[in-house]
């Protein structure tokens, strides 16, 4: 479904602030696979997600999604194939517009928008029906500005919006990180539910080891702009949070193993 | 009575300016300074075409197109060339000053004995009134011509307001509103927020130019200086409107902008009648906008201090 | 609840005032565990200030009793008020009550730790209480050998890998695997073996050590590429604990104690101790995969093969260390690397890490103690200990807070002695 080939991105090239955020990423995501990306701060995990979403264009490499080469597609064009939920609950919705108006936008994601009246009675009923399935009691508040809702409710609605039209790929960028623990758990459960029910292909960046172990079919670990671990299949099945913590520890220790260490340690391995 | 009729007429004309600015400033949250130039552009274009014998309808339409072109230029400067928001507007506005002089050939074009948009309604009124030069309105004799002008601008504003209200509730209108509030979200929904901005600024400045064209026909002249300070007037109208109707739905915001403009013009008319020096008008307006922007939070803080609430 | 502790020469009294109920039981248990960890194995609860004792409280008393008994200590309740006595009697736990309390009430408190047991001429260290106990038996050097003799960083010759039996009498460390055949190359990793218990780290990238425990007829065997081993009973045990918190002994000091105690120039040492910090390395990949013409020992390629602890790790856990050290010339075929900061010392040490558990005081026996350790918990990590003597940045030596160091004089032979 998603095919990433030798993707690189360097921010501020040639300056003291140069950041080699992606250093040649190769990744294949099968249809219907729910993968989580974990990694240290600055490992490039969010950059990778943004590269797929089209927030910026990569320096080199190619992106292929559902048979389309989307490397040069601008962000809004990729939205025809991609649904997104952001870390910031305010990022995915327009606060001053009503719940219904926000959702009606998602009913035309990536499609031409004409001069037809947006919120017909039929659309409104359909929206109410699907919001009812969230069991948050929001179906009676369709006219309220979405800004009056809690972060968890907004993230749940953003998730609903991102998947209203079945996306070829769902991108979740630490979408529970800004929520209180209870809402985060609710949104995580909802995510799993929707992804499983709709058999979605999804890529989720998370910093929660617990989430990484509970939700996805595949766990990818990034460090310094590279993929350093890829747990899938049998290996994925036996992964526990401890294993992920060890993997983090391993890459951290590897960074501490510099040439001075090698100099003092290697004679002791003679 | 003439004063009131005049205030209403100018009020309705400038409502078009306020509606245009409602799109850029409020819906798209884009601080568009082009307005000062494009209202003059509308006036000068219409005036010159009228002098050259064009029909008022065609002249007004071309003025609108010119305005939308100006808005689009500002939008493109910002989106394609990544020039800052305010600076793009300033560049277009400055360029428009010379363009307006070029269009008119001099700094002022009087419109004497040329047909205007009000001619049709005036004929209609005269026919209804049996050819009278003035009509009795609530005991006052009002020139038919003034009434016809008022009627014309009212119909124009009503048409624009209704069209705008319905447009904002369409799929396209909804995504434009969303793009103004949260461009990131609009992109995630597949909307090209840059194109939306250019489109919105074009519509906005078309309305502003329409206001300019009508103002020229009402005043009987176009002047290269006439746009100065118009943006602040429009802003004042919008702020008053929001105080009257709140910010909630697009419909209420539109009604508010119109009511705000008229109320503002009435206040100015009264102030002038009481002896306010017309030269001080812009200072007073600027002071008013300043107060409207600053006082609410200042009062809020004062209130908290007085009533011992929590400090922010 | 308020807890006050007073140390006497033969016991630690904990005076509890207030309610010992569900809310405080865990707190009480933590306090007694800390006391046991610090070497106070004879515990007394002064119950005169107790106002209430719930079932959760009784449970914490029983747990304390159990944990003290596990290190051959004791736990008794003294000066109990009538209602406490009644409660314990009714629950059938009156065995916890000390009825001869008159005898203990008159002692003078001795806040300082008990008198030192160091024998005349024994090894000492500042800030440490050290006891040295001979373990009986002959003190003739054990025969020690180097089996396999893989030249580090060269390609492993699978045919040259030897089988090493790891019975209860044998102490060993090295690189090996229980695997067979081709499997061997991909699974070589560090191991250590004491008292018939072997911990090894499979060199397959998994970070979890595995272990083999000899029972009955079963004697664990490893195929080893390189191993140091010695067979026979150890001659001494050095017990150490800080006399005030904050002191620790590093591995160089403990080996110095072993040299001094045995009077030999080559020693084998087994350390079982609470960790202050370990500094070490582990194979990230099986050295059996090293290709013939590669240069794995160059930086940065070496990072693919070895993983470095990066900091002093596993503080507070329990380490089982096997070390071979010598200050004399080694016979042909035996190789042990020199210490960076002390070139006349050659040391090779491996450590397995276990969750902390207290050890009984006094002269404890090596094999049974290690067997109990393996019966109680699995090793969590296994490291090849190194000295990091980089200026400023260096992590130094691995160090230990309290525990036991068994030692034996050894005599290296140039035979392999499989």
Tab-separated table of N, CA and C in Angstrom, chain B residues 178-233:
chain	number	residue	atom	x	y	z
B	178	UNK	N	-13.368	27.322	6.957
B	178	UNK	CA	-12.469	26.462	7.732
B	178	UNK	C	-11.014	26.809	7.439
B	179	UNK	N	-10.714	27.067	6.164
B	179	UNK	CA	-9.329	27.376	5.790
B	179	UNK	C	-8.867	28.650	6.473
B	180	UNK	N	-9.820	29.620	6.623
B	180	UNK	CA	-9.459	30.859	7.297
B	180	UNK	C	-9.108	30.620	8.747
B	181	UNK	N	-9.858	29.718	9.363
B	181	UNK	CA	-9.647	29.503	10.785
B	181	UNK	C	-8.478	28.561	11.041
B	182	UNK	N	-8.338	27.530	10.214
B	182	UNK	CA	-7.323	26.503	10.465
B	182	UNK	C	-6.861	25.931	9.118
B	183	UNK	N	-5.827	26.551	8.570
B	183	UNK	CA	-5.365	26.169	7.234
B	183	UNK	C	-4.886	24.717	7.217
B	184	UNK	N	-4.219	24.320	8.294
B	184	UNK	CA	-3.711	22.950	8.404
B	184	UNK	C	-4.840	21.938	8.243
B	185	UNK	N	-5.939	22.221	8.953
B	185	UNK	CA	-7.086	21.328	8.904
B	185	UNK	C	-7.683	21.296	7.491
B	186	UNK	N	-7.764	22.466	6.855
B	186	UNK	CA	-8.336	22.519	5.512
B	186	UNK	C	-7.495	21.699	4.537
B	187	UNK	N	-6.155	21.818	4.688
B	187	UNK	CA	-5.281	21.020	3.814
B	187	UNK	C	-5.505	19.535	4.049
B	188	UNK	N	-5.658	19.171	5.331
B	188	UNK	CA	-5.870	17.759	5.643
B	188	UNK	C	-7.185	17.264	5.061
B	189	UNK	N	-8.115	18.176	4.793
B	189	UNK	CA	-9.376	17.782	4.174
B	189	UNK	C	-9.305	17.912	2.655
B	190	UNK	N	-8.103	18.143	2.154
B	190	UNK	CA	-7.918	18.149	0.709
B	190	UNK	C	-8.138	19.489	0.050
B	191	UNK	N	-8.181	20.556	0.843
B	191	UNK	CA	-8.418	21.864	0.243
B	191	UNK	C	-7.094	22.579	0.034
B	192	UNK	N	-6.966	23.253	-1.113
B	192	UNK	CA	-5.781	24.052	-1.393
B	192	UNK	C	-5.991	25.401	-0.733
B	193	UNK	N	-5.459	25.551	0.485
B	193	UNK	CA	-5.765	26.752	1.265
B	193	UNK	C	-5.234	28.010	0.603
B	194	UNK	N	-4.171	27.879	-0.207
B	194	UNK	CA	-3.619	29.066	-0.867
B	194	UNK	C	-4.569	29.575	-1.935
B	195	UNK	N	-5.089	28.614	-2.705
B	195	UNK	CA	-6.048	29.020	-3.742
B	195	UNK	C	-7.293	29.622	-3.110
B	196	UNK	N	-7.686	29.039	-1.967
B	196	UNK	CA	-8.843	29.563	-1.243
B	196	UNK	C	-8.605	31.024	-0.873
B	197	UNK	N	-7.389	31.295	-0.411
B	197	UNK	CA	-7.076	32.648	0.047
B	197	UNK	C	-7.134	33.623	-1.125
B	198	UNK	N	-6.518	33.229	-2.245
B	198	UNK	CA	-6.519	34.106	-3.416
B	198	UNK	C	-7.957	34.348	-3.873
B	199	UNK	N	-8.728	33.276	-3.918
B	199	UNK	CA	-10.125	33.394	-4.338
B	199	UNK	C	-10.894	34.326	-3.407
B	200	UNK	N	-10.714	34.112	-2.102
B	200	UNK	CA	-11.430	34.910	-1.114
B	200	UNK	C	-11.053	36.377	-1.209
B	201	UNK	N	-9.771	36.663	-1.387
B	201	UNK	CA	-9.340	38.051	-1.473
B	201	UNK	C	-9.895	38.687	-2.750
B	202	UNK	N	-10.007	37.901	-3.830
B	202	UNK	CA	-10.580	38.424	-5.079
B	202	UNK	C	-12.039	38.811	-4.855
B	203	UNK	N	-12.803	37.918	-4.215
B	203	UNK	CA	-14.218	38.217	-3.949
B	203	UNK	C	-14.319	39.430	-3.034
B	204	UNK	N	-13.505	39.430	-2.007
B	204	UNK	CA	-13.533	40.513	-1.037
B	204	UNK	C	-13.291	41.858	-1.709
B	205	UNK	N	-12.246	41.917	-2.532
B	205	UNK	CA	-11.915	43.196	-3.166
B	205	UNK	C	-12.884	43.555	-4.289
B	206	UNK	N	-13.542	42.555	-4.866
B	206	UNK	CA	-14.592	42.857	-5.846
B	206	UNK	C	-15.713	43.626	-5.147
B	207	UNK	N	-16.075	43.181	-3.952
B	207	UNK	CA	-17.127	43.872	-3.207
B	207	UNK	C	-16.672	45.271	-2.815
B	208	UNK	N	-15.404	45.374	-2.425
B	208	UNK	CA	-14.873	46.684	-2.046
B	208	UNK	C	-14.916	47.618	-3.256
B	209	UNK	N	-14.525	47.107	-4.433
B	209	UNK	CA	-14.545	47.922	-5.647
B	209	UNK	C	-15.983	48.293	-6.022
B	210	UNK	N	-16.903	47.342	-5.775
B	210	UNK	CA	-18.321	47.641	-6.027
B	210	UNK	C	-18.748	48.831	-5.173
B	211	UNK	N	-18.320	48.810	-3.907
B	211	UNK	CA	-18.626	49.928	-3.027
B	211	UNK	C	-18.043	51.214	-3.597
B	212	UNK	N	-16.792	51.140	-4.121
B	212	UNK	CA	-16.149	52.315	-4.695
B	212	UNK	C	-16.904	52.838	-5.899
B	213	UNK	N	-17.334	51.908	-6.783
B	213	UNK	CA	-18.058	52.309	-7.990
B	213	UNK	C	-19.357	53.018	-7.623
B	214	UNK	N	-20.055	52.476	-6.627
B	214	UNK	CA	-21.328	53.077	-6.240
B	214	UNK	C	-21.110	54.415	-5.557
B	215	UNK	N	-20.034	54.483	-4.751
B	215	UNK	CA	-19.732	55.722	-4.052
B	215	UNK	C	-19.469	56.841	-5.062
B	216	UNK	N	-18.707	56.499	-6.133
B	216	UNK	CA	-18.415	57.490	-7.158
B	216	UNK	C	-19.702	57.971	-7.803
B	217	UNK	N	-20.609	57.021	-8.109
B	217	UNK	CA	-21.855	57.405	-8.770
B	217	UNK	C	-22.733	58.217	-7.846
B	218	UNK	N	-22.674	57.930	-6.539
B	218	UNK	CA	-23.484	58.666	-5.579
B	218	UNK	C	-22.914	60.067	-5.372
B	219	UNK	N	-21.597	60.166	-5.194
B	219	UNK	CA	-20.973	61.452	-4.908
B	219	UNK	C	-20.868	62.319	-6.151
B	220	UNK	N	-20.836	61.640	-7.327
B	220	UNK	CA	-20.707	62.394	-8.556
B	220	UNK	C	-19.266	62.670	-8.929
B	221	UNK	N	-18.322	62.004	-8.300
B	221	UNK	CA	-16.919	62.135	-8.706
B	221	UNK	C	-16.102	60.967	-8.169
B	222	UNK	N	-14.944	60.755	-8.802
B	222	UNK	CA	-13.972	59.807	-8.264
B	222	UNK	C	-12.708	60.587	-7.973
B	223	UNK	N	-12.099	60.282	-6.820
B	223	UNK	CA	-10.906	61.017	-6.424
B	223	UNK	C	-9.837	60.042	-5.979
B	224	UNK	N	-8.591	60.340	-6.347
B	224	UNK	CA	-7.528	59.398	-6.060
B	224	UNK	C	-7.294	59.262	-4.550
B	225	UNK	N	-7.730	60.233	-3.791
B	225	UNK	CA	-7.528	60.204	-2.335
B	225	UNK	C	-8.667	59.531	-1.586
B	226	UNK	N	-9.725	59.204	-2.298
B	226	UNK	CA	-10.952	58.828	-1.575
B	226	UNK	C	-10.825	57.537	-0.762
B	227	UNK	N	-9.821	56.702	-1.076
B	227	UNK	CA	-9.716	55.424	-0.363
B	227	UNK	C	-9.029	55.519	0.985
B	228	UNK	N	-8.332	56.648	1.207
B	228	UNK	CA	-7.497	56.712	2.409
B	228	UNK	C	-8.340	56.548	3.681
B	229	UNK	N	-7.979	55.620	4.502
B	229	UNK	CA	-8.681	55.419	5.775
B	229	UNK	C	-9.923	54.562	5.677
B	230	UNK	N	-10.273	54.125	4.450
B	230	UNK	CA	-11.485	53.329	4.277
B	230	UNK	C	-11.400	52.009	5.051
B	231	UNK	N	-10.174	51.443	5.118
B	231	UNK	CA	-10.023	50.160	5.790
B	231	UNK	C	-10.404	50.289	7.257
B	232	UNK	N	-9.968	51.368	7.877
B	232	UNK	CA	-10.266	51.549	9.292
B	232	UNK	C	-11.766	51.792	9.496
B	233	UNK	N	-12.389	52.520	8.557
B	233	UNK	CA	-13.835	52.697	8.658
B	233	UNK	C	-14.554	51.366	8.587
